[in-house]
Structures are given as C-alpha cells and as structure tokens.
PDB file of C-alpha atoms in Angstrom:
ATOM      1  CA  UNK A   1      -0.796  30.640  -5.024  1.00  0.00           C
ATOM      2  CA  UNK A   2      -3.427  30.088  -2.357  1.00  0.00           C
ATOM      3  CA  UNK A   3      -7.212  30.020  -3.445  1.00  0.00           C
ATOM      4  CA  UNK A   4      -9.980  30.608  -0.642  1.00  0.00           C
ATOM      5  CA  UNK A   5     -12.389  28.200   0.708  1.00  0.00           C
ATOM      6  CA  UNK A   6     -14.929  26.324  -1.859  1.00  0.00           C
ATOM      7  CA  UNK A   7     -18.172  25.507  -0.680  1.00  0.00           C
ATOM      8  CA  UNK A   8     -19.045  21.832  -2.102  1.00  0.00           C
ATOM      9  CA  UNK A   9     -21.398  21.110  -4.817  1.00  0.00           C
ATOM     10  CA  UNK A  10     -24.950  19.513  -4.301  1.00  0.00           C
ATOM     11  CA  UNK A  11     -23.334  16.558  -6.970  1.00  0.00           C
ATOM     12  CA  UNK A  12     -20.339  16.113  -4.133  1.00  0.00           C
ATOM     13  CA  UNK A  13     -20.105  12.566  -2.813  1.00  0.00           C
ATOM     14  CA  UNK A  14     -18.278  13.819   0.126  1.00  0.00           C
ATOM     15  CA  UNK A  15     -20.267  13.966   3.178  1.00  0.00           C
ATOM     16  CA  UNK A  16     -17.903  15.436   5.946  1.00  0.00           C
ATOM     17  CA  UNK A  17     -14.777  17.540   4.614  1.00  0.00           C
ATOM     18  CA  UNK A  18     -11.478  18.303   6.228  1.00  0.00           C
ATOM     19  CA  UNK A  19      -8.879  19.985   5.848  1.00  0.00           C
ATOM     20  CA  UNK A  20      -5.940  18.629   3.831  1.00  0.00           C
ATOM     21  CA  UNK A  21      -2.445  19.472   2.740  1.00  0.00           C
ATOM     22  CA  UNK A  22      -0.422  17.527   0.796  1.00  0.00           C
ATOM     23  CA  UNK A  23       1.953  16.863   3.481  1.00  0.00           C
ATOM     24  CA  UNK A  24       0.334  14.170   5.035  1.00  0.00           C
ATOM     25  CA  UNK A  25       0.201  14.024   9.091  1.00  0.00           C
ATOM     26  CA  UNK A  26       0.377  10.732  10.453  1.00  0.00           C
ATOM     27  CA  UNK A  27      -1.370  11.364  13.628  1.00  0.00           C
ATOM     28  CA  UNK A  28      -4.765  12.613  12.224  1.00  0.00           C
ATOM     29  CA  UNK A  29      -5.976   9.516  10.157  1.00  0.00           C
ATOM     30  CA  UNK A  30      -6.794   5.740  11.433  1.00  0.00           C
ATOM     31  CA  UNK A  31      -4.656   2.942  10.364  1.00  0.00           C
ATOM     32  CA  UNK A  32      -4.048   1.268   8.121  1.00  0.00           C
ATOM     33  CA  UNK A  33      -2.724   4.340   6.197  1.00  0.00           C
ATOM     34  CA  UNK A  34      -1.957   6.425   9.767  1.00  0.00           C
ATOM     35  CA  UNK A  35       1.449   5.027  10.112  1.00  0.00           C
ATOM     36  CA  UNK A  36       3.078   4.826   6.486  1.00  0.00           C
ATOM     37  CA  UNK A  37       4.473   8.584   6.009  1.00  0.00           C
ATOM     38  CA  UNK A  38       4.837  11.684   7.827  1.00  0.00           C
ATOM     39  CA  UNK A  39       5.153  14.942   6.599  1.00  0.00           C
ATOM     40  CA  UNK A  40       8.298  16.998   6.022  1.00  0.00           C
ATOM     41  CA  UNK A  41       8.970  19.359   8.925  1.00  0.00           C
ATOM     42  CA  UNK A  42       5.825  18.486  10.515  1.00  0.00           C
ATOM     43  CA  UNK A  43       3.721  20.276  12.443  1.00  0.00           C
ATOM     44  CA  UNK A  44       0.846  18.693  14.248  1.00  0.00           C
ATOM     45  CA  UNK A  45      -2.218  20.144  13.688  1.00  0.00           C
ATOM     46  CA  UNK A  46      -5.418  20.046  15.437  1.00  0.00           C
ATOM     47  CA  UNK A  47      -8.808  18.733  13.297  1.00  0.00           C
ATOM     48  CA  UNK A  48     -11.306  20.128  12.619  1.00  0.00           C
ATOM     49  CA  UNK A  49     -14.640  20.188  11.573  1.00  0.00           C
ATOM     50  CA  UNK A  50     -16.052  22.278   8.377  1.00  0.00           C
ATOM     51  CA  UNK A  51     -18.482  22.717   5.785  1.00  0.00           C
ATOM     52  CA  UNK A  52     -15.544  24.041   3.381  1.00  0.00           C
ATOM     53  CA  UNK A  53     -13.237  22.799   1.492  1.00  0.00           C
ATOM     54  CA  UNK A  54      -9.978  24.552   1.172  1.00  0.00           C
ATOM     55  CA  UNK A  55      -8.651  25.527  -2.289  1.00  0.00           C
ATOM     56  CA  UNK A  56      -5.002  25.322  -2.946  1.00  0.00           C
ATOM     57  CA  UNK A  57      -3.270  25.339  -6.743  1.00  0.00           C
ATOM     58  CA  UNK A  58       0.578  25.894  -5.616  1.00  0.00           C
ATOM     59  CA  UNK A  59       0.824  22.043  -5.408  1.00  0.00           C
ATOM     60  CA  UNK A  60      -0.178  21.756  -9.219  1.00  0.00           C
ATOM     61  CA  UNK A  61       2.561  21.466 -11.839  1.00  0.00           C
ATOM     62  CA  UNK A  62       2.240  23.650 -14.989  1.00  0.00           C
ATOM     63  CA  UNK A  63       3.972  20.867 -17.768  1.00  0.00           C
ATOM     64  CA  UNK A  64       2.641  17.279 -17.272  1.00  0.00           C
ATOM     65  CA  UNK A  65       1.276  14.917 -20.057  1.00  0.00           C
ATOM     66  CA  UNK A  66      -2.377  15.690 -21.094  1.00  0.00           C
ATOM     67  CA  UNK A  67      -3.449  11.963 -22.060  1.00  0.00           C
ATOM     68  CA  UNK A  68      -2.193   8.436 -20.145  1.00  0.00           C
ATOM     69  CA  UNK A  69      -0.409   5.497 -22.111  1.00  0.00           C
ATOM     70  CA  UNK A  70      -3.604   4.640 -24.591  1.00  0.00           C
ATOM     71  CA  UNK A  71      -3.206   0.575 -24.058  1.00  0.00           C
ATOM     72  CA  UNK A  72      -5.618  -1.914 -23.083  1.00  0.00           C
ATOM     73  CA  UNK A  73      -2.837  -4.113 -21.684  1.00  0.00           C
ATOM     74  CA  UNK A  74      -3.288  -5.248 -17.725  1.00  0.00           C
ATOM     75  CA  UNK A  75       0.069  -3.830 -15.934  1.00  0.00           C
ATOM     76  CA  UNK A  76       0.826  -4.733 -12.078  1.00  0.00           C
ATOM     77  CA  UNK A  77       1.532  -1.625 -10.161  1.00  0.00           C
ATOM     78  CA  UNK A  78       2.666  -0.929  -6.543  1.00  0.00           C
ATOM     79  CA  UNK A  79       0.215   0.821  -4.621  1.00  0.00           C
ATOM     80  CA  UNK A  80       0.355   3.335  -1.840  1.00  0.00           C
ATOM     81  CA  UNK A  81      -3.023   3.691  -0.036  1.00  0.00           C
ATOM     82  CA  UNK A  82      -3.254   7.342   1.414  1.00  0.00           C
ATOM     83  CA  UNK A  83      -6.419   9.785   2.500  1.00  0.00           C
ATOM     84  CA  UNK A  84      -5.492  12.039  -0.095  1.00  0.00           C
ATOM     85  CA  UNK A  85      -6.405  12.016  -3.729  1.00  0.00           C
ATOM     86  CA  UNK A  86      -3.553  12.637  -6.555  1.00  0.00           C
ATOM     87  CA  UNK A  87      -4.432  14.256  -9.539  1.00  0.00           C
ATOM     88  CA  UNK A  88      -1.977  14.084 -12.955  1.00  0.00           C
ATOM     89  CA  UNK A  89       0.116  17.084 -12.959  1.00  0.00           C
ATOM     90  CA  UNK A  90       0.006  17.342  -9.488  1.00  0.00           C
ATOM     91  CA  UNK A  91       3.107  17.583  -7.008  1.00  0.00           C
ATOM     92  CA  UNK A  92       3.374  15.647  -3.554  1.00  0.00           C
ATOM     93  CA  UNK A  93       5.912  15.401  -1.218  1.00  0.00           C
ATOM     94  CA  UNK A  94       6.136  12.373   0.876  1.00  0.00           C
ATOM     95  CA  UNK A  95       8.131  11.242   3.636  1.00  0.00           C
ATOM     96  CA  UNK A  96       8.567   7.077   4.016  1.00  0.00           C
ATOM     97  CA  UNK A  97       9.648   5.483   7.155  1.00  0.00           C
ATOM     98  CA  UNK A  98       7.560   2.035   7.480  1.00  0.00           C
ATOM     99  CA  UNK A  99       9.813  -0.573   6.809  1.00  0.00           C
ATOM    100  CA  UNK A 100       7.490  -2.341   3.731  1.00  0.00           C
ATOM    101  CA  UNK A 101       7.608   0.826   2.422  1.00  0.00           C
ATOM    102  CA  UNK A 102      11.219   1.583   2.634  1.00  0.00           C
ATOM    103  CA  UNK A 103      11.219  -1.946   0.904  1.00  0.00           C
ATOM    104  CA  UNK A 104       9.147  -0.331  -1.516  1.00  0.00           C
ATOM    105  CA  UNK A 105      11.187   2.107  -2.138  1.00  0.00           C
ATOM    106  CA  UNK A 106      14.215  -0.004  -2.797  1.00  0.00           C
ATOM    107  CA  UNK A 107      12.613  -1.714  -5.653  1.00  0.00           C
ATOM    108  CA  UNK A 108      11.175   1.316  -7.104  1.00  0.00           C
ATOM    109  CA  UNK A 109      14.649   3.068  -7.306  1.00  0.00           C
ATOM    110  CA  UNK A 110      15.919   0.103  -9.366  1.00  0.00           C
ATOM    111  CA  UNK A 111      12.731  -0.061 -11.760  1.00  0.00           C
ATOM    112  CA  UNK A 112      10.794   2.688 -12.723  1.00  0.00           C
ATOM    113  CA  UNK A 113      10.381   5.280 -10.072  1.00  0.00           C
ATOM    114  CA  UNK A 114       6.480   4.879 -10.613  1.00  0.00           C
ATOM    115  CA  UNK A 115       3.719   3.453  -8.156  1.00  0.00           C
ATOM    116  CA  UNK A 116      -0.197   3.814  -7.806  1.00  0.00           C
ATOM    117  CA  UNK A 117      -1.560   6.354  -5.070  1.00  0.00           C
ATOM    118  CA  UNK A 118      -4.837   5.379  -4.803  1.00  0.00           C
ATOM    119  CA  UNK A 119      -7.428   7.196  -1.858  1.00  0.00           C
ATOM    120  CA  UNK A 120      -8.075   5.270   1.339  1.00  0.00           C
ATOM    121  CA  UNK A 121     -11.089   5.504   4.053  1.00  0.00           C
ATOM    122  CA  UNK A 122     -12.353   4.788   6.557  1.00  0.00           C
ATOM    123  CA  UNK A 123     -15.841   4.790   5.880  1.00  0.00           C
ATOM    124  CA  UNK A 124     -16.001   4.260   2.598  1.00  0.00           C
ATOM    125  CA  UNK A 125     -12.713   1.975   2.410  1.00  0.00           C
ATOM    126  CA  UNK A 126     -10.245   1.736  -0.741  1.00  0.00           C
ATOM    127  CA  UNK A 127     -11.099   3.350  -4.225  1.00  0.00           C
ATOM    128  CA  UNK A 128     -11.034   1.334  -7.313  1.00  0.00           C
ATOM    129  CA  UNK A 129      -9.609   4.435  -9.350  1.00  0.00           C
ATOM    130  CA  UNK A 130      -6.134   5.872  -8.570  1.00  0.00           C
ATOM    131  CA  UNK A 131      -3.273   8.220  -9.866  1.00  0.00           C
ATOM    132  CA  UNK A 132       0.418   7.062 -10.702  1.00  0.00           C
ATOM    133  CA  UNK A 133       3.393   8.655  -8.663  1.00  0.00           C
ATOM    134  CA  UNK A 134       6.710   9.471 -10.593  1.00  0.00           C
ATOM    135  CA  UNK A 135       9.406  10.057  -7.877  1.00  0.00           C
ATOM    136  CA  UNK A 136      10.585  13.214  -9.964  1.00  0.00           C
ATOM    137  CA  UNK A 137      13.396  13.857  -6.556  1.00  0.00           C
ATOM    138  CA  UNK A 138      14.558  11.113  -3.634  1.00  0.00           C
ATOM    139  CA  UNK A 139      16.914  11.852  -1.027  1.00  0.00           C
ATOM    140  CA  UNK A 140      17.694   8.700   1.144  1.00  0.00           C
ATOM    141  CA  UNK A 141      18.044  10.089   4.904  1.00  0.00           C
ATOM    142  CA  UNK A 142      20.005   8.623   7.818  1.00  0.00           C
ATOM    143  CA  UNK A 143      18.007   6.003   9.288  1.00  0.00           C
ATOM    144  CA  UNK A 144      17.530   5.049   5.831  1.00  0.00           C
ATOM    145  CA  UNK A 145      14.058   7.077   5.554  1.00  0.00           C
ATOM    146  CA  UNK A 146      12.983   8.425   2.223  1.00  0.00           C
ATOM    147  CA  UNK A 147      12.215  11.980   1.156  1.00  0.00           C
ATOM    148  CA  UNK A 148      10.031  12.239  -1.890  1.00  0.00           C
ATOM    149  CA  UNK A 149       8.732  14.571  -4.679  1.00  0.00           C
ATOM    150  CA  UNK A 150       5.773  12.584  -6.523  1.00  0.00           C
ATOM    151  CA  UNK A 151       4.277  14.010  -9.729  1.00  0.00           C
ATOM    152  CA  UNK A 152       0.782  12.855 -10.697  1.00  0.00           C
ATOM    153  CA  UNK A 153       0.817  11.016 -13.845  1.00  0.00           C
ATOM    154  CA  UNK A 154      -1.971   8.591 -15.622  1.00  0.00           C
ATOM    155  CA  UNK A 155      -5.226   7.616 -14.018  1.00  0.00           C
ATOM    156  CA  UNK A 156      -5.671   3.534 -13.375  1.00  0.00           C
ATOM    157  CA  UNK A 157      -8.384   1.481 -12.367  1.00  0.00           C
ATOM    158  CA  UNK A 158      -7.294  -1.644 -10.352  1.00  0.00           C
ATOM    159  CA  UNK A 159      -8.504  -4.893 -11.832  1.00  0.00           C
ATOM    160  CA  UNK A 160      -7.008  -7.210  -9.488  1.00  0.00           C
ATOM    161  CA  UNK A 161      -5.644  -7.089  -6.069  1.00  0.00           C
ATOM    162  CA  UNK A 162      -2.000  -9.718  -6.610  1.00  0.00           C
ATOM    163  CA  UNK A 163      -0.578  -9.477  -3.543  1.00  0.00           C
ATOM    164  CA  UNK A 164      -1.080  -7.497   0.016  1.00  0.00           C
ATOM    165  CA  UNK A 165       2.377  -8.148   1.911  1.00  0.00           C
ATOM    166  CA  UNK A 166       4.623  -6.845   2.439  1.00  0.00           C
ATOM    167  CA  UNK A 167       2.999  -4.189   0.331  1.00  0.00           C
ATOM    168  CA  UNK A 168      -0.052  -3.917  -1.734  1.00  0.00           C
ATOM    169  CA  UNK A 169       0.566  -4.782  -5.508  1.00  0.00           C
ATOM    170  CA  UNK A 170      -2.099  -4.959  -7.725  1.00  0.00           C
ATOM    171  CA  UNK A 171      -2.962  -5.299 -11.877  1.00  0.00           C
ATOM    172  CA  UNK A 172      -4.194  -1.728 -13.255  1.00  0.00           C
ATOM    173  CA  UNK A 173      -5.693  -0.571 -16.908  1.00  0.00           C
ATOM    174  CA  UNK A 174      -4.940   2.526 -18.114  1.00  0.00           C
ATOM    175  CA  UNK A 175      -7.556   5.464 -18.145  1.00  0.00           C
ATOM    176  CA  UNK A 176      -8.349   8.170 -20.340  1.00  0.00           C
ATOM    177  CA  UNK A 177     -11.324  10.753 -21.080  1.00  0.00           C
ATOM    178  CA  UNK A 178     -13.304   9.080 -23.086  1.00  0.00           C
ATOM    179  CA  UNK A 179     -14.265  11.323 -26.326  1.00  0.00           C
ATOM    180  CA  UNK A 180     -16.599  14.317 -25.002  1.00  0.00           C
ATOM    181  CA  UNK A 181     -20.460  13.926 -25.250  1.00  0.00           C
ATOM    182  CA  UNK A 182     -20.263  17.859 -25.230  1.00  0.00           C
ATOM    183  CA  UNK A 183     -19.197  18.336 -29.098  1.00  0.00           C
ATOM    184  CA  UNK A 184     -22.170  16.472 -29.914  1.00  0.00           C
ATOM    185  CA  UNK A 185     -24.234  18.793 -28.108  1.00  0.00           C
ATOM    186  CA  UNK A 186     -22.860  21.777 -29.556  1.00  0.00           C
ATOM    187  CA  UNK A 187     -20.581  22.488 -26.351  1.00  0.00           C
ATOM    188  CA  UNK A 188     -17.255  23.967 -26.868  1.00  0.00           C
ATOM    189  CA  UNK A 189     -14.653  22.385 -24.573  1.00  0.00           C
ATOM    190  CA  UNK A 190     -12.391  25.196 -24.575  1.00  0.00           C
ATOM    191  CA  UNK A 191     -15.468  27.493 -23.922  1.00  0.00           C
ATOM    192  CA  UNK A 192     -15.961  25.530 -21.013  1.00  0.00           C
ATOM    193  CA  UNK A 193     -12.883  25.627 -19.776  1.00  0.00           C
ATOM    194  CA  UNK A 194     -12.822  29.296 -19.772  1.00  0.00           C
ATOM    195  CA  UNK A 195     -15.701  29.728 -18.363  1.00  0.00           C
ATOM    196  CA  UNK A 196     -14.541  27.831 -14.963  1.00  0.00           C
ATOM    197  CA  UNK A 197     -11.210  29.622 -15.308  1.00  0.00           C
ATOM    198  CA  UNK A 198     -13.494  33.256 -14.976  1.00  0.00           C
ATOM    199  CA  UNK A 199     -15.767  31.387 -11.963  1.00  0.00           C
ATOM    200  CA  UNK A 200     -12.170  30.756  -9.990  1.00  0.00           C
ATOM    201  CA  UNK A 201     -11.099  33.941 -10.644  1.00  0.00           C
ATOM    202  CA  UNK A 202     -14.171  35.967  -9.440  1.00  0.00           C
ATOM    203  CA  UNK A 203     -13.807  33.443  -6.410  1.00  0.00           C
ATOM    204  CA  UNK A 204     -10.275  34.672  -5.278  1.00  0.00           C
ATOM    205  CA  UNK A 205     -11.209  38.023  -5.882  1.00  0.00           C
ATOM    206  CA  UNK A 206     -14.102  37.924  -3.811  1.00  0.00           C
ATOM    207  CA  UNK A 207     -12.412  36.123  -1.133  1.00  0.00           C
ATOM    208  CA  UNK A 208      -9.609  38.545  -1.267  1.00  0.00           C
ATOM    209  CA  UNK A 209     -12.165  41.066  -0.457  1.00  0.00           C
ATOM    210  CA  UNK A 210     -14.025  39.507   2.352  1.00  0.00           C
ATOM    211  CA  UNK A 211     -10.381  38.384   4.111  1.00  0.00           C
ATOM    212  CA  UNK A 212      -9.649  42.177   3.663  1.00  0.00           C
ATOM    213  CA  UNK A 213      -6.527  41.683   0.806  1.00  0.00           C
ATOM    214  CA  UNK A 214      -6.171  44.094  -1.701  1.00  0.00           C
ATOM    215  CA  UNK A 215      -8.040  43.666  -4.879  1.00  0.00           C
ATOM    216  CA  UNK A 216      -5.901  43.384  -7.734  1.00  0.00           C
ATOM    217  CA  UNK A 217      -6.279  41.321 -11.082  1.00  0.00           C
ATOM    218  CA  UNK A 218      -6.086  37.767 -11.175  1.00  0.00           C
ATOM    219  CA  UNK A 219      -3.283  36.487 -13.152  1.00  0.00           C
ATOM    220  CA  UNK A 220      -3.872  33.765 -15.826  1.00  0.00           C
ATOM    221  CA  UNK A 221      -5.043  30.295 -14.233  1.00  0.00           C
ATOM    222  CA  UNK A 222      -5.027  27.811 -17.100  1.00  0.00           C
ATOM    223  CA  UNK A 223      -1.511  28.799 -17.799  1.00  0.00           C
ATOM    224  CA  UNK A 224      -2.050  27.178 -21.150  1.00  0.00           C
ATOM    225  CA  UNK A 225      -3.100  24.069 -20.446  1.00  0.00           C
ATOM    226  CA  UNK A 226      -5.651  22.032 -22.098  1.00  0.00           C
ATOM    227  CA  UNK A 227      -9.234  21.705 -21.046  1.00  0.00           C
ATOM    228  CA  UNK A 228      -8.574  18.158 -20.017  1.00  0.00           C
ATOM    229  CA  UNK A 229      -5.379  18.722 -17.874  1.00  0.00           C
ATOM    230  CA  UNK A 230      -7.212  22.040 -16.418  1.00  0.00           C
ATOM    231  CA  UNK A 231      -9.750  20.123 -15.584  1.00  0.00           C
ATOM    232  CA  UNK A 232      -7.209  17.789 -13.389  1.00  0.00           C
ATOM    233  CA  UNK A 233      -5.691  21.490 -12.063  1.00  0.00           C
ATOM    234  CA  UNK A 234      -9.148  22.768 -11.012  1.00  0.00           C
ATOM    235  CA  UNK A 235      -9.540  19.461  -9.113  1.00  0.00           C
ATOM    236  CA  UNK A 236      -6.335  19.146  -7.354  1.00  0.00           C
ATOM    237  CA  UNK A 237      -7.325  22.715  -5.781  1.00  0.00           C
ATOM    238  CA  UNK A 238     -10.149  21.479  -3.664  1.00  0.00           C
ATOM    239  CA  UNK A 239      -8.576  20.035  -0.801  1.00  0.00           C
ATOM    240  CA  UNK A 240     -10.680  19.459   2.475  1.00  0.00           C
ATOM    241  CA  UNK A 241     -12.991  17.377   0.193  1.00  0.00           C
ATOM    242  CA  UNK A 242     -11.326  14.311  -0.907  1.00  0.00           C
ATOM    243  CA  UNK A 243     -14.194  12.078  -1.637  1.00  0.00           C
ATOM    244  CA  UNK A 244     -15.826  15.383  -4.105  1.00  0.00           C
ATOM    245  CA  UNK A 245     -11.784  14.905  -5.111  1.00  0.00           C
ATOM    246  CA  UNK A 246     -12.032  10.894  -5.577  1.00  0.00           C
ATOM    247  CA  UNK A 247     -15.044  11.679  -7.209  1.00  0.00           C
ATOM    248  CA  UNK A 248     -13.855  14.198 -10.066  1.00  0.00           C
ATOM    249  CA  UNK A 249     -11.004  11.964 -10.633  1.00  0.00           C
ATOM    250  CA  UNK A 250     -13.188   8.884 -11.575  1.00  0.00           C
ATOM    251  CA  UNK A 251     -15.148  10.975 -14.126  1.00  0.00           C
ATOM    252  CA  UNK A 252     -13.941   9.800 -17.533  1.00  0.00           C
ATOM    253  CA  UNK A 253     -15.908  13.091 -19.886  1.00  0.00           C
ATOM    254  CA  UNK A 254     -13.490  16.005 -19.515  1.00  0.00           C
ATOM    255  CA  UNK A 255     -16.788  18.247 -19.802  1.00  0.00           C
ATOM    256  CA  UNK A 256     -18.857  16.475 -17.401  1.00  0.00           C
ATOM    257  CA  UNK A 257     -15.577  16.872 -14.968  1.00  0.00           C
ATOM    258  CA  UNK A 258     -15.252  20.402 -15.863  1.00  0.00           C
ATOM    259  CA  UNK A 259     -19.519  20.807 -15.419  1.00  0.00           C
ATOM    260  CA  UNK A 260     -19.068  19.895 -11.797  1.00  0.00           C
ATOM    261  CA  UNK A 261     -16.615  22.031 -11.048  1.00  0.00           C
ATOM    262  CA  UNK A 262     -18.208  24.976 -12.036  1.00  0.00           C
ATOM    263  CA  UNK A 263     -21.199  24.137 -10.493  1.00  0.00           C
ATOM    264  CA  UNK A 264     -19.099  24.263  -6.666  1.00  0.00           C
ATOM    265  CA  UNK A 265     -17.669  27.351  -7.724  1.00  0.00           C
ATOM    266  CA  UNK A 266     -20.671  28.748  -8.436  1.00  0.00           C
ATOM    267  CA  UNK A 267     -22.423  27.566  -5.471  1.00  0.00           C
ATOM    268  CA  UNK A 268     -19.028  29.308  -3.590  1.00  0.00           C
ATOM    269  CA  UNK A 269     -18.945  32.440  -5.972  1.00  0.00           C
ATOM    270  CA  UNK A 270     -22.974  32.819  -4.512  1.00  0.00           C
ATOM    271  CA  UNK A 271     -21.879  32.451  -0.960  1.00  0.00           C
ATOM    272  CA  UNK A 272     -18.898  34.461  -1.434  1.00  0.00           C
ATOM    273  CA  UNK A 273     -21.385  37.316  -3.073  1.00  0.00           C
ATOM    274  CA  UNK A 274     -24.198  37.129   0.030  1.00  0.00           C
ATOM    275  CA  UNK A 275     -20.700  37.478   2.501  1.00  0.00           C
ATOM    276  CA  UNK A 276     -19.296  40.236   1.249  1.00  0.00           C
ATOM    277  CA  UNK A 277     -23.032  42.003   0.688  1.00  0.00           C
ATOM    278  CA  UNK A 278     -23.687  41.311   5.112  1.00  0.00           C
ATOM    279  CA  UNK A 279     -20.042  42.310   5.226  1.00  0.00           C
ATOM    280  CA  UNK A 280     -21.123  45.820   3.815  1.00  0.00           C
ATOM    281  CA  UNK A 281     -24.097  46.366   6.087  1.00  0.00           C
ATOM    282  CA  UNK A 282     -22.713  45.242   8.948  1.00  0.00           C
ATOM    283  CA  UNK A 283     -19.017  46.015   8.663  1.00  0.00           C
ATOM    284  CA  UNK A 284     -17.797  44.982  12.622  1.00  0.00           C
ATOM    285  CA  UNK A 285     -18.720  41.324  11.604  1.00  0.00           C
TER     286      UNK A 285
END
C-alpha cells in the first residue's frame, strides 16, 4: 500500500525534504554514510527537489512489540549511521558491502542479530536518538556481501560514543513513552488514534481522486494496533522528510506524537481539498 504525498507540518524540523525509499542509494548522499550500503537491484535515481514528503506504509510490519525492554541499565550497541530514520515495527532491507561493515556483520551473526540505526546528516550531523535493527533474514552473497531484512525494534538514546573504528559502537538506554499527559486532560488515546487513522484515510482518498484512481473505500489502517505502535506506523509513512521523521521518533508522549501527525495530515487533507476543488473548475490542469 502506497499513500500520496504529505505536505509537512508548521511543527516539522525538517527544512528541505527528499524523497526516500527504504532502499538506500549510495550515490545520492555525502560520505560518511554514502559508501556503506547499496540498495537491492538498484536503480539510480535522479534528486530532486520538493516541498512534499512522500507517504509510504508497505514498509511497516503489522506484529512488532508495542513497548522496548523497560531497564535503566546502560547497554553498548553497534551502530549503523544512515540518512534514513527507522521506526519500531518497521521493515528495511539493506545491502552491506564496506568491509567494517561486513566485519560487522560477522559479529552480529554470532551474537544477537541486533544493532542501532541511528539518522545521519549532513547539516545537522548524527542524532542522539535511534531505532534497533533485528536482522529478521541474511543471505551471505558471493563476494561475501550481505543481504538484509531489518525490523525496527526499541528506541535508544546514545549516552556514550565507546569506540569509532572499525565501526561505531556506542552505550545506549532504553526508551519508552513516557505515561500520556493526555489522560490527565481528559484526552482519549484511542480516540486519538482514530481520529488520525480517519485524517489518512480521507488523504488517500482524496489523492486517489486528484491522480485520477478510482474511489473506493479505504481498508482498515491501524490493523489493530495500539495507539502507541500506530503512532510509530503513521510515522514510518512520511518518507521525503526525515528530520519531521527524526523528529516524531524522539517524542517520548504517544499523544503529543500522534498530535503532530494529525496536524500534517490536516495541513495535506486542506491542500488535497483546494486541489481537487481547481481540479473541478479547471479540469485540463
């Protein structure tokens, strides 16, 4: 399942957006992170510019735990650094063919299969606040490249950087959603929830329209998932905006996640709405 283009909240801390799939290309992002994986059956792809983000949920795995290991002990943790943000419940594929990396790899095959990827920039250099990979699949090629299937686990904040060669390795805590400030106010979680689940849908079926799809009803989106784990679905949907992304994944209030989110797809559902209402005047453009 594809969703249309998001337009970007006012709250977004992303300035410029692109447009990002999962499978990373190695050619359109500086190093450090430019040369560590390439994409299964790549194909290059020019950039460009936009003030969109695109929305994509077929990456996002339905059954994934809804709350990270609840210790306050300091764990060290491989890290990947990528320009991509991983969400828990979320499904990557990655292809690994820098040596430290293959190293990596080694190790992790004979431990625990699990490793930090944690969003890299340019501008705005390395995040504190990252997502553990569980290599769910591996298939060792030829020339002793890795193929990988990754599925977004716990957050982690990194507390201390241990070692940078050959690969990064660094001492994480454990995150979690704190308890909600919403109940207090009177706020219903799941109300909330649903409420972002109806913006999406009114989103894809307004997009539909305007990309001239038929309009049919829009299955079921939460797919029964909790507000806190839809909350990490919603999220992992707006590619092209990783820092908005980064951002969302940092929040520790499931509602004050969930609040941001429907305030981009509101701001989309109203540019969606003024579209489709030119589209109908002027029907050749």
């Amino acid at each position: 399942m594809a969703l249309p283009q998001l337009l970007h909240s006012p709250q977004s801390s992303s300035s410029s957006l692109i447009s990002h799939k999962p499978h990373l290309n190695p050619t359109d992002h500086p190093k450090p992170t430019s040369n560590f994986f390439a994409p299964p059956h790549h194909r290059s792809q020019p950039r460009r510019k936009s003030n969109t983000l695109t929305c994509s949920a077929s990456s996002f795995s339905e059954k994934h735990p809804t709350n990270p290991p609840k210790s306050n002990d300091v764990v060290e943790l491989p890290l990947f650094p990528l320009p991509l943000v991983l969400f828990p419940g979320s499904i990557l594929p990655l292809q690994i063919f820098e040596f430290r990396y293959r190293m990596m790899m080694h190790t992790l095959l004979h431990t625990d299969l699990r490793f930090g990827v944690i969003y890299t920039d340019p501008a705005t250099g390395t995040a504190d606040v990252g997502c553990v990979g569980e290599v769910v699949k591996h298939e060792r090629l030829v020339d002793d490249r890795f193929f990988l299937i990754c599925k977004g686990q716990e957050r982690f904040r990194v507390t201390r950087m241990v070692r940078t060669k050959p690969y990064l390795v660094a001492e994480v805590k454990w995150l979690e959603d704190r308890p909600s400030a919403a109940s207090a106010d009177g706020e219903d979680l799941e109300a909330l929830a649903s409420e972002v689940e109806m913006y999406m849908k009114d989103v894809i079926r307004l997009s539909n329209r305007l990309n001239g799809k038929p309009e049919k009803e829009v299955g079921d989106l939460r797919r029964n998932l909790f507000p806190t784990p839809f909350s990490f679905f919603v999220g992992s949907t707006f590619e092209g905006a990783p820092r908005e992304q980064q951002a969302l994944l940092e929040v520790e209030d499931s509602a004050m996640r969930l609040k941001r989110e429907k305030e981009t797809l509101k701001n989309t559902l109203n540019y969606l709405t003024a579209a489709s209402a030119v589209k109908d005047v002027f029907p050749s453009s």
